[in-house]
Coordinates of C-alpha atoms in Angstrom, one line a residue:
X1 CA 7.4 78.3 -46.6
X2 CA 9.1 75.1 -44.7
X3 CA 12.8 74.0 -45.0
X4 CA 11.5 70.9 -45.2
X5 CA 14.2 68.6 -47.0
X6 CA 13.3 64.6 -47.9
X7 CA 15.6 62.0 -47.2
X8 CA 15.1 60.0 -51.0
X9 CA 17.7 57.4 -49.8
X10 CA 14.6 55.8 -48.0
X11 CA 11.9 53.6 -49.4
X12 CA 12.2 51.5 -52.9
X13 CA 10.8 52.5 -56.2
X14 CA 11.0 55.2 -58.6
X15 CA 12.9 58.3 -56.9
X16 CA 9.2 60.5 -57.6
X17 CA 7.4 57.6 -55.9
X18 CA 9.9 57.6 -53.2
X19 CA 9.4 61.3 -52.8
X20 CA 5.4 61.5 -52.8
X21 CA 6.1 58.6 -50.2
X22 CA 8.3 61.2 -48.4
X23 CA 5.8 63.9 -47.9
X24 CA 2.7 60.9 -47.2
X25 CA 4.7 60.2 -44.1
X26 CA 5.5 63.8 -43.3
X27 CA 1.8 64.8 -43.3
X28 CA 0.7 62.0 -41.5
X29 CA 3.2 62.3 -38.8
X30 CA 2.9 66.3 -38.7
X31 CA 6.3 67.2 -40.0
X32 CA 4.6 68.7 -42.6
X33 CA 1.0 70.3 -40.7
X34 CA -1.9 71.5 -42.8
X35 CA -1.4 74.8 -44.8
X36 CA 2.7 74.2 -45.3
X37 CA 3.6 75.6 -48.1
X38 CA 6.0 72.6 -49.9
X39 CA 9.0 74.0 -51.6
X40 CA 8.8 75.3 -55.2
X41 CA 9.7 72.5 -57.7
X42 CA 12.8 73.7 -59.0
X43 CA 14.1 74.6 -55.4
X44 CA 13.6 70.8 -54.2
X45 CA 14.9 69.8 -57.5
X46 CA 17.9 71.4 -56.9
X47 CA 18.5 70.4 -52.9
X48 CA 18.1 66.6 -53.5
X49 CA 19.6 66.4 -56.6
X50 CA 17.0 65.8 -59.1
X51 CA 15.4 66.7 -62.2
X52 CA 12.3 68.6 -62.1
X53 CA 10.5 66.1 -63.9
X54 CA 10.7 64.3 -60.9
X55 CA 9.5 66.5 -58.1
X56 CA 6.5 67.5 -61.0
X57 CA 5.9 64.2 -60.8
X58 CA 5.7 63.6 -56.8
X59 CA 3.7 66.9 -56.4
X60 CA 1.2 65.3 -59.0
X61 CA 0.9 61.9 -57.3
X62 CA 0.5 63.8 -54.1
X63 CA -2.1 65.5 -55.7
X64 CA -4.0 62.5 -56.8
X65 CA -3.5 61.0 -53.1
X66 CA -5.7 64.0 -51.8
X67 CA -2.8 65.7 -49.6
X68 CA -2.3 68.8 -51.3
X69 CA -3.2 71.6 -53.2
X70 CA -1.4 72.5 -56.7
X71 CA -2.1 76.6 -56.5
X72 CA -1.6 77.9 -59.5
X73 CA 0.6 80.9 -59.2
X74 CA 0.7 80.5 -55.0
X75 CA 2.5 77.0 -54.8
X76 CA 1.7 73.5 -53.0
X77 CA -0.4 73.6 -49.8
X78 CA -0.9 70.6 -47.3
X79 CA -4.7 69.7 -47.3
X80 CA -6.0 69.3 -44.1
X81 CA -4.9 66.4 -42.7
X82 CA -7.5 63.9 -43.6
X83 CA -5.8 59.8 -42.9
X84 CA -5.3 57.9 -46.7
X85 CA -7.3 54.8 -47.4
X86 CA -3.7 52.9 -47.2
X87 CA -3.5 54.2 -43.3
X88 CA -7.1 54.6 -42.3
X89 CA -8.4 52.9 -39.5
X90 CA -11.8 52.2 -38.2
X91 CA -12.0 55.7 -37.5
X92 CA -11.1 57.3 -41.1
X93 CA -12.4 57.9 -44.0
X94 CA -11.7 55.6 -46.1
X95 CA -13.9 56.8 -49.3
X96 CA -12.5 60.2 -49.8
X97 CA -14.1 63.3 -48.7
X98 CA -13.4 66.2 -46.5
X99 CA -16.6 65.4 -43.9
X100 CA -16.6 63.7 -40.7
X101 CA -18.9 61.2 -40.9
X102 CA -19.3 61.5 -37.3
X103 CA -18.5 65.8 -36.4
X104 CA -17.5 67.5 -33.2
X105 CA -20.0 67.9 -30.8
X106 CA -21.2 71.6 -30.3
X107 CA -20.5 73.0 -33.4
X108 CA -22.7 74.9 -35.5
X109 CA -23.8 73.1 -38.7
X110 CA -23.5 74.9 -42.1
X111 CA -22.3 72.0 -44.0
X112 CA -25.7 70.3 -44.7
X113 CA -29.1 71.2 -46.7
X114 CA -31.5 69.7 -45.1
X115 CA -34.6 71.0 -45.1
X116 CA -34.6 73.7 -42.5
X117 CA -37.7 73.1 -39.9
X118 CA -40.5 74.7 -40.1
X119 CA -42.6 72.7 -38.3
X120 CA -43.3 69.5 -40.0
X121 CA -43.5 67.1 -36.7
X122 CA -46.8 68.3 -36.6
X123 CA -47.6 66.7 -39.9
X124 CA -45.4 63.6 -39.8
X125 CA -46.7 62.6 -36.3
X126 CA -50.7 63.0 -37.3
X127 CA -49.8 60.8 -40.5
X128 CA -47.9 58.3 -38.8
X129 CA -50.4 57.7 -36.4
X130 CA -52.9 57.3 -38.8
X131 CA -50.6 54.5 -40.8
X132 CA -50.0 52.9 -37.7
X133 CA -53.7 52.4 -36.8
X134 CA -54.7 51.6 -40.5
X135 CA -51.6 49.3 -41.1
X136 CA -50.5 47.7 -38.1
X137 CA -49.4 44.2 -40.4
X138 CA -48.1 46.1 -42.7
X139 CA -44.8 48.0 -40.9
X140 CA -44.3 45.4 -38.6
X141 CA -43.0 43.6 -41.8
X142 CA -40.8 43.5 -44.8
X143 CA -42.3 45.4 -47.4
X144 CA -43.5 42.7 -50.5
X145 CA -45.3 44.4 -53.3
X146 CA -45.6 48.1 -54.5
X147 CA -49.5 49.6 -53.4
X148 CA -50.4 51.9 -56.5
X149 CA -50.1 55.0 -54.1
X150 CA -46.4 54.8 -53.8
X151 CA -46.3 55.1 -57.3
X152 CA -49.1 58.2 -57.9
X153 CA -47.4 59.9 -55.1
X154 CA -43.9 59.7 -57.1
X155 CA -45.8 60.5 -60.3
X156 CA -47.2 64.0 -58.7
X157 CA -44.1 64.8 -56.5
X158 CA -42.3 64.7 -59.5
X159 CA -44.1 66.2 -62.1
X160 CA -42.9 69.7 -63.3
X161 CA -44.6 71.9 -66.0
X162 CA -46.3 70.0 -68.6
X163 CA -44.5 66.9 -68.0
X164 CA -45.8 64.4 -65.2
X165 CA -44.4 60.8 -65.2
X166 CA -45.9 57.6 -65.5
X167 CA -46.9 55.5 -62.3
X168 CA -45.4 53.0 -63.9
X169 CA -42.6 54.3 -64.7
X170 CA -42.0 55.3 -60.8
X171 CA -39.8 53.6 -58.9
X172 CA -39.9 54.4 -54.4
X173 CA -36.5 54.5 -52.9
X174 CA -34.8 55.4 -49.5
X175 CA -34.3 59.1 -50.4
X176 CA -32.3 60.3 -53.4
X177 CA -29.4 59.2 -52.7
X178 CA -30.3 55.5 -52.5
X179 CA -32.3 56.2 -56.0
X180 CA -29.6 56.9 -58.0
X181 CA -26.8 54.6 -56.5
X182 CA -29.5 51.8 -57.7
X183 CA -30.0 53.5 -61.0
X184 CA -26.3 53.3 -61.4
X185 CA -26.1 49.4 -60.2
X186 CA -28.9 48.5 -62.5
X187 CA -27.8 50.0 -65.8
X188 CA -24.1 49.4 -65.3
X189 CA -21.6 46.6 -64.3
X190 CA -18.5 46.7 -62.5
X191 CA -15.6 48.4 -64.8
X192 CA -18.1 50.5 -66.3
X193 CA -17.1 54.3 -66.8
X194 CA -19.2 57.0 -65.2
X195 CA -19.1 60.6 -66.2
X196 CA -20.1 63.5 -63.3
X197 CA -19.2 67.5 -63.4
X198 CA -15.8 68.1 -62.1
X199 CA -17.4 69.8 -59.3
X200 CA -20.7 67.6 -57.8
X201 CA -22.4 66.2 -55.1
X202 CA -19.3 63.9 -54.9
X203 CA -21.0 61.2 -52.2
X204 CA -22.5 59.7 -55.3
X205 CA -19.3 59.6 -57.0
X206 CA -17.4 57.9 -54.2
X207 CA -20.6 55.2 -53.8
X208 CA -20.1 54.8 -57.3
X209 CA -16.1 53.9 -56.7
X210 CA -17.6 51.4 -53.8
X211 CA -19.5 49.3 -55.9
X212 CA -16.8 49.2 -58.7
X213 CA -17.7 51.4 -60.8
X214 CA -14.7 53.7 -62.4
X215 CA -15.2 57.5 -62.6
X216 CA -14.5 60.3 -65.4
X217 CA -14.7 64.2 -64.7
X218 CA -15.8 66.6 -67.3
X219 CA -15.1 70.1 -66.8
X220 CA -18.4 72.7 -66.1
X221 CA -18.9 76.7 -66.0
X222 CA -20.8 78.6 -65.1
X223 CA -23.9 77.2 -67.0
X224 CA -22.9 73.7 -65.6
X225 CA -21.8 70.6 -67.6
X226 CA -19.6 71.9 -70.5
X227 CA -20.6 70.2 -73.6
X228 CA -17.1 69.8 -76.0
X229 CA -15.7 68.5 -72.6
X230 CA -18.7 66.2 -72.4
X231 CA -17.9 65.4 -76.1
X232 CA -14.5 64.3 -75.8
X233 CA -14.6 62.6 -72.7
X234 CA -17.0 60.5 -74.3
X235 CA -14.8 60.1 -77.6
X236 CA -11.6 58.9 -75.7
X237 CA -13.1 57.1 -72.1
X238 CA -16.8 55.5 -73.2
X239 CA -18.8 56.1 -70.3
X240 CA -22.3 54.1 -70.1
X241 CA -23.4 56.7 -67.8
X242 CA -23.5 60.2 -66.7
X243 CA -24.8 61.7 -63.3
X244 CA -26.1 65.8 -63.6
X245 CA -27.5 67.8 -61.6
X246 CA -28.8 70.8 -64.0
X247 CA -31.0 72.8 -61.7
X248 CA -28.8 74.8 -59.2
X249 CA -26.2 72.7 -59.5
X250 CA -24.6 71.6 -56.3
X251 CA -22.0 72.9 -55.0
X252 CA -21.7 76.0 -57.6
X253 CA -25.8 77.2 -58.5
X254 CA -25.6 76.8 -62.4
X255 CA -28.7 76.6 -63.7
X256 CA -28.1 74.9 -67.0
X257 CA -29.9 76.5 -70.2
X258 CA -32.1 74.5 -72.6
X259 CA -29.6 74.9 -75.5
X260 CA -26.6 73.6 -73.5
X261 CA -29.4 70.7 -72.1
X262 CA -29.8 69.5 -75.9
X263 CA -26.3 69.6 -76.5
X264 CA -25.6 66.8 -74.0
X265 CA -28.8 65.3 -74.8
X266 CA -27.4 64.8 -78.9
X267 CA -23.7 64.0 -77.6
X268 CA -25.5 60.8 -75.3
X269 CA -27.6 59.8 -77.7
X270 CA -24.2 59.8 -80.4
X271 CA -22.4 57.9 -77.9
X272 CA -25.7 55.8 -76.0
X273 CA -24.6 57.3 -73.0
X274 CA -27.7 56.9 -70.0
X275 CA -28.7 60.2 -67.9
X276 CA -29.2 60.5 -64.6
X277 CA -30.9 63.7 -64.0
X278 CA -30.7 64.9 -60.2
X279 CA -33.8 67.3 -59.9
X280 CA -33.8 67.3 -55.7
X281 CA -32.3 70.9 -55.7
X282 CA -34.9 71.7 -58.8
X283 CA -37.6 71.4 -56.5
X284 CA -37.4 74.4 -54.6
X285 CA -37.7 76.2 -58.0
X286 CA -40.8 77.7 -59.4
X287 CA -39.5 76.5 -63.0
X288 CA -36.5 75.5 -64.7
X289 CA -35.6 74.9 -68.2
X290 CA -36.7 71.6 -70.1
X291 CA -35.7 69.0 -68.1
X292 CA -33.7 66.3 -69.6
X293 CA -36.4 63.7 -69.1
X294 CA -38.7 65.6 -71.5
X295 CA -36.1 65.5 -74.2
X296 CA -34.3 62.3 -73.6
X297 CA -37.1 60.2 -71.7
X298 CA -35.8 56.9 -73.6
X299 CA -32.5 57.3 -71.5
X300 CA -33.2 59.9 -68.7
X301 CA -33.6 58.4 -64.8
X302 CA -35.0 61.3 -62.9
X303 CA -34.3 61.4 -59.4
X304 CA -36.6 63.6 -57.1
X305 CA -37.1 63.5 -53.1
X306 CA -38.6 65.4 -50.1
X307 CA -35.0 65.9 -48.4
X308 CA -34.2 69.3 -49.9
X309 CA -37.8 70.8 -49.6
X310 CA -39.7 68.9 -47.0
X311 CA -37.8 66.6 -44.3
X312 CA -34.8 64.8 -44.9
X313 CA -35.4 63.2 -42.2
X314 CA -38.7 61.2 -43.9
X315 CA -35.9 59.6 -46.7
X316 CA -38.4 59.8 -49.7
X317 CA -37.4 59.9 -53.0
X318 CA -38.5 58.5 -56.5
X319 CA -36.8 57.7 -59.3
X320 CA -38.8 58.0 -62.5
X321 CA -37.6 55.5 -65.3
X322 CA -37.6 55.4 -69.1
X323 CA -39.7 52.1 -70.0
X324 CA -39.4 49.1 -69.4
X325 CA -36.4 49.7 -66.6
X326 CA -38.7 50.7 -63.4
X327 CA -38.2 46.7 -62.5
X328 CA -34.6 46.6 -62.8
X329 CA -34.1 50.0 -61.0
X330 CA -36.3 48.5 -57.4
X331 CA -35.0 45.0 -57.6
X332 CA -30.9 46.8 -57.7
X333 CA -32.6 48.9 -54.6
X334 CA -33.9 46.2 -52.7
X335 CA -30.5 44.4 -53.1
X336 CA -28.3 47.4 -52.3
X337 CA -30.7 48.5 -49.5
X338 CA -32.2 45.6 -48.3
X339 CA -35.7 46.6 -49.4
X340 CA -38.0 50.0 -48.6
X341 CA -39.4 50.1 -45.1
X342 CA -43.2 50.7 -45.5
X343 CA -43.9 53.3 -42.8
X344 CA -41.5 55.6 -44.7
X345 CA -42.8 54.8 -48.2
X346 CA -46.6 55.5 -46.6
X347 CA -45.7 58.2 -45.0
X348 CA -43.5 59.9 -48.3
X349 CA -46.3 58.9 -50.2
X350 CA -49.4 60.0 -48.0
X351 CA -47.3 63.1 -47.3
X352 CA -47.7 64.0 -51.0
X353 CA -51.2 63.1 -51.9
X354 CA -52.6 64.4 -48.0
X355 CA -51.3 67.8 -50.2
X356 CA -49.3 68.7 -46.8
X357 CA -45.5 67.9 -48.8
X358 CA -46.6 70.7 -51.2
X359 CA -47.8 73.1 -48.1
X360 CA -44.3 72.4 -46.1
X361 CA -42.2 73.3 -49.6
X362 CA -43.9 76.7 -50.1
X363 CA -43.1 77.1 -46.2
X364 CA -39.1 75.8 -46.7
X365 CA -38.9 77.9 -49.3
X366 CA -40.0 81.0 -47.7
X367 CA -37.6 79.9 -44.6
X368 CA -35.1 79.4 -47.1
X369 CA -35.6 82.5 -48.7
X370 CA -35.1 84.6 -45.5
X371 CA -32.2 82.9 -44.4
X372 CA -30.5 83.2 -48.0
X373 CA -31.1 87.3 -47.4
X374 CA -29.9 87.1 -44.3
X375 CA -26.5 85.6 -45.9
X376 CA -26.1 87.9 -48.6
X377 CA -26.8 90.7 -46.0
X378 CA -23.6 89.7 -44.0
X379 CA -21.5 88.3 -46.3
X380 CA -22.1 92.1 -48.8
X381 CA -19.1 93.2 -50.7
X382 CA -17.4 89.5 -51.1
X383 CA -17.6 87.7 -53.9
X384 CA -20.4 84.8 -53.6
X385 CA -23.0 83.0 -55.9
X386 CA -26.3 82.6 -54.2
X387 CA -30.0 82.3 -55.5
X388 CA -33.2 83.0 -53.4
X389 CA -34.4 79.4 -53.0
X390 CA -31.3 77.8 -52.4
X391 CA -30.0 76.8 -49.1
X392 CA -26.6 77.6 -49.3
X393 CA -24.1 80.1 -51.0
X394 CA -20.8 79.4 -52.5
X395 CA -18.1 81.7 -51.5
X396 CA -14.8 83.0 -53.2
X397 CA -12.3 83.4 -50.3
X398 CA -9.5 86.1 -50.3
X399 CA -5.9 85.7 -50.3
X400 CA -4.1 83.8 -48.8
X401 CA -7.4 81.8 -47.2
X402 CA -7.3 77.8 -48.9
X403 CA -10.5 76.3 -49.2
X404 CA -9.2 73.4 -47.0
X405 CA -7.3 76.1 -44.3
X406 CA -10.6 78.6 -44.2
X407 CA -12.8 74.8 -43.4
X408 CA -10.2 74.1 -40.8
X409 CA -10.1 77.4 -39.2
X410 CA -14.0 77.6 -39.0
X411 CA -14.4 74.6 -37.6
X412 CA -12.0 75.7 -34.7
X413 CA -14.5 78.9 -34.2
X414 CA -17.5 76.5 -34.1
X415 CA -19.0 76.6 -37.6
X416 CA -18.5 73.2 -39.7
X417 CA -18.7 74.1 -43.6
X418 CA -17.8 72.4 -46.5
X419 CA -14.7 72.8 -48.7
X420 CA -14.7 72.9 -52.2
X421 CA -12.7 69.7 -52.1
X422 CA -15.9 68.0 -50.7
X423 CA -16.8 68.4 -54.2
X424 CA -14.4 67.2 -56.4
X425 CA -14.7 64.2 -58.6
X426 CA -10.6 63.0 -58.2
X427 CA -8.1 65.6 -56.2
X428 CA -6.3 66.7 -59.3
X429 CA -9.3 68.9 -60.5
X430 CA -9.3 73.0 -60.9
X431 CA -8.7 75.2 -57.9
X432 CA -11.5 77.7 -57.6
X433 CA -10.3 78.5 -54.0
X434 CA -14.2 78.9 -52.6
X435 CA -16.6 76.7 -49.7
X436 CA -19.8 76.2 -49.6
X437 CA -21.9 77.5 -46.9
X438 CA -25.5 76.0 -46.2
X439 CA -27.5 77.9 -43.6
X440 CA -30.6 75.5 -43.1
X441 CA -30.1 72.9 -40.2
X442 CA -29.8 75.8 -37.1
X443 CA -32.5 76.0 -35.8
X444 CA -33.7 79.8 -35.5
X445 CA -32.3 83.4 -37.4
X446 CA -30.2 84.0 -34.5
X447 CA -27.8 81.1 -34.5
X448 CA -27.4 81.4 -38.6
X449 CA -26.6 84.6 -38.0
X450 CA -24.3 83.8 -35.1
X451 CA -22.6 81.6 -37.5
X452 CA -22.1 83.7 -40.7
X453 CA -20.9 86.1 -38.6
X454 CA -18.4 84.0 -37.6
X455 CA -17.0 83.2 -41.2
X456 CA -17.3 87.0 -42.1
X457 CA -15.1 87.8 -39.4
X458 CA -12.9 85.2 -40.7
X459 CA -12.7 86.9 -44.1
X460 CA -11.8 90.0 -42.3
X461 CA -9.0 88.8 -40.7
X462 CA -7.3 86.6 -43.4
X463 CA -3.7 87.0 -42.3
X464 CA -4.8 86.4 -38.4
X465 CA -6.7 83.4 -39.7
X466 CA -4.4 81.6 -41.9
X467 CA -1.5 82.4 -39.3
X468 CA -3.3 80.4 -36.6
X469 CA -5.1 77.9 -38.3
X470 CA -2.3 76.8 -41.3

């Protein structure tokens, strides 16, 4: 714990604002380093000579800023040190999240799901050599009309149990990612409210915030999106939209059952809320539960691309669309992207219908599943949730380890992972004190191992660990 005391006669405003302001300028200037433990509220209360209202109310805003971490019943940590939007630079992060958008050099990656390789430059370089010779106009420019075989392709990729889409329903885009930020521009305006799991693949959410969208967090479980939450956020906020990914849920694995899938389904329709059903983790499973676009097709966008299960590297996705929007969703993608390019489009597309996309998923999975027994080998007798076809685990951690202080000390060992605040929609959310570890982009056995070894001997060692690296 610091003796850290704040000089309140500085700065103009509220005294809490003036305090939040206090620790801001701490953190940033290192008076206050990552894993500091701030004083307990009534303590500081007392040594400056305020109410407790008012530190409660600093800690909050501090909260809200991103620079710490309300721990129930261990106190308020310093996040890593991550530069606010007001103080960013050219350098920062300026949208939020706990990734570098450019990491260290020489790490070891286990903070991305890529596709792991096995092998597909064989495939990608026979087919784009082929589109070359047979379309040599065609990819040396822009991309003007839709051939039908984008749109089959989309249509079969797609396609789960007895449910297979339209082509006309199928809309090409720039990877997943790019799908559903253009779902989200087409069937919303600026101001609108959109709803996403407390805990979610949060680049979305913060690409939402970008193009002025406002954002609402419902709580989840361990079956995913929880439905009275869902309920009332709806009753008091109105969102027009809400963004779900049901099928091992990213970061936390819930599969989401069919009756808790028809409860949200009744609570949209109630409130004519859209649905944007993320189905890219889905893929990699042999079968799921009912998906939301076979119960609520006239409000469902499914979103489904090769990234996860094939190469991300390719960026094909498709988005399939509940009629008549397929034309709205790929003209708000051409003007958020600046239009498809057509060698990846051809290739996503003859990847698919060649039948070679369907031959390199049954291979990821397989590589998949023997890295994900290789994880649950090492990391035996701690507490994770993993599932044989996904590519990562989430992990509890020990006392004292923080989610932010266990990312910050494995990144000093040479292993980048993910904190659970990489996840969070807003930094007031629950504290589940976990991380996220993905064990698909190294490239052999050896070097995952290498690398969950490296965390398990962090878990090992907590008190040598947070010593050196809070």
């Amino acid at each position: 714990m610091t003796n850290w005391l704040p000089n309140l006669q500085r700065g103009a405003g509220p005294l809490y604002v003036r305090l939040a302001d206090q620790i801001e300028r701490d953190i940033e200037n290192g008076t206050l380093p990552p894993g500091t433990k701030l004083p307990p509220q009534r303590n500081l209360a007392y040594d400056v000579g305020v109410t407790i209202g008012t530190v409660s109310r600093a800690y909050a805003l501090v909260r809200q800023r991103g620079l710490v971490s309300g721990e129930v019943g261990r106190g308020t940590y310093v996040l890593e040190r991550i530069r606010s939007s007001r103080s960013a630079g050219a350098n920062g992060e300026p949208f939020g999240g706990t990734r570098a958008s450019v990491p260290e050099p020489g790490k070891t990656r286990m903070d991305s799901t890529a596709a792991p390789n096995v092998g597909q430059a064989d495939a990608l370089t026979r087919i784009t050599e082929r589109i070359a010779r047979d379309h040599p106009a065609d990819i040396a420019s822009y991309t003007r009309s839709l051939p039908a075989r984008w749109l089959d392709a989309g249509s079969q990729w797609l396609a789960r149990g007895d449910w297979t889409p339209h082509p006309d329903s199928i809309v090409p885009t720039l990877g997943g990612h790019a799908g559903i930020l253009a779902t989200i521009a087409a069937m919303t305006v600026p101001g609108d409210r959109i709803a996403f799991e407390e805990f979610t693949y949060s680049h979305i959410a913060r690409s939402a915030t970008v193009i002025g969208r406002r954002l609402l967090s419902v709580a989840i479980d361990e079956e995913g999106m929880v439905p009275e939450d869902f309920e009332r956020v709806c009753a008091q906020q109105h969102p027009r939209m809400v963004f779900l990914v049901p099928s091992l849920h990213n970061p936390t694995l819930a599969i989401m059952p069919e009756t808790r899938r028809r409860a949200i389904v009744e609570i949209a329709r109630v409130h004519n809320v859209w649905l944007i059903e993320d189905n890219i983790y889905g893929a990699l499973l042999d079968s799921t539960p009912p998906l939301f676009a076979t119960l609520a097709p006239e409000r469902t966008f499914h979103v489904g691309s090769l990234s996860k299960s094939v190469a991300a590297g390719v960026r094909g996705g498709w988005v399939a669309t509940p009629p008549p929007y397929a034309s709205r969703v790929l003209t708000a993608h051409k003007m958020i992207t600046g239009g498809i390019p057509f060698l990846l489009a051809e290739l996503a597309a003859q990847l698919v219908l060649s039948g070679e996309a369907f031959d390199i998923h049954d291979r990821v999975r397989a590589e998949i599943g023997a890295r994900q027994a290789i994880a649950a080998s090492l990391f035996a007798g701690r507490d994770f949730t993993s599932h044989p076809n996904a590519p990562f685990l989430w992990l509890k951690l020990p006392e004292p380890w923080l989610s932010s202080t266990f990312k910050q000390a494995a990144m000093e060992e040479g292993v980048l992972i993910d904190d659970e605040d990489e996840f969070k929609v807003g930094r007031a959310g629950a504290t589940l004190h976990r991380a996220r570890i993905a064990f698909t982009v190294p490239e052999s056995h050896d070097s995952v191992t290498r690398g969950l070894t490296t965390l398990r001997s962090l878990l090992d060692n907590p008190i040598s660990g947070f010593d050196n690296y809070g």
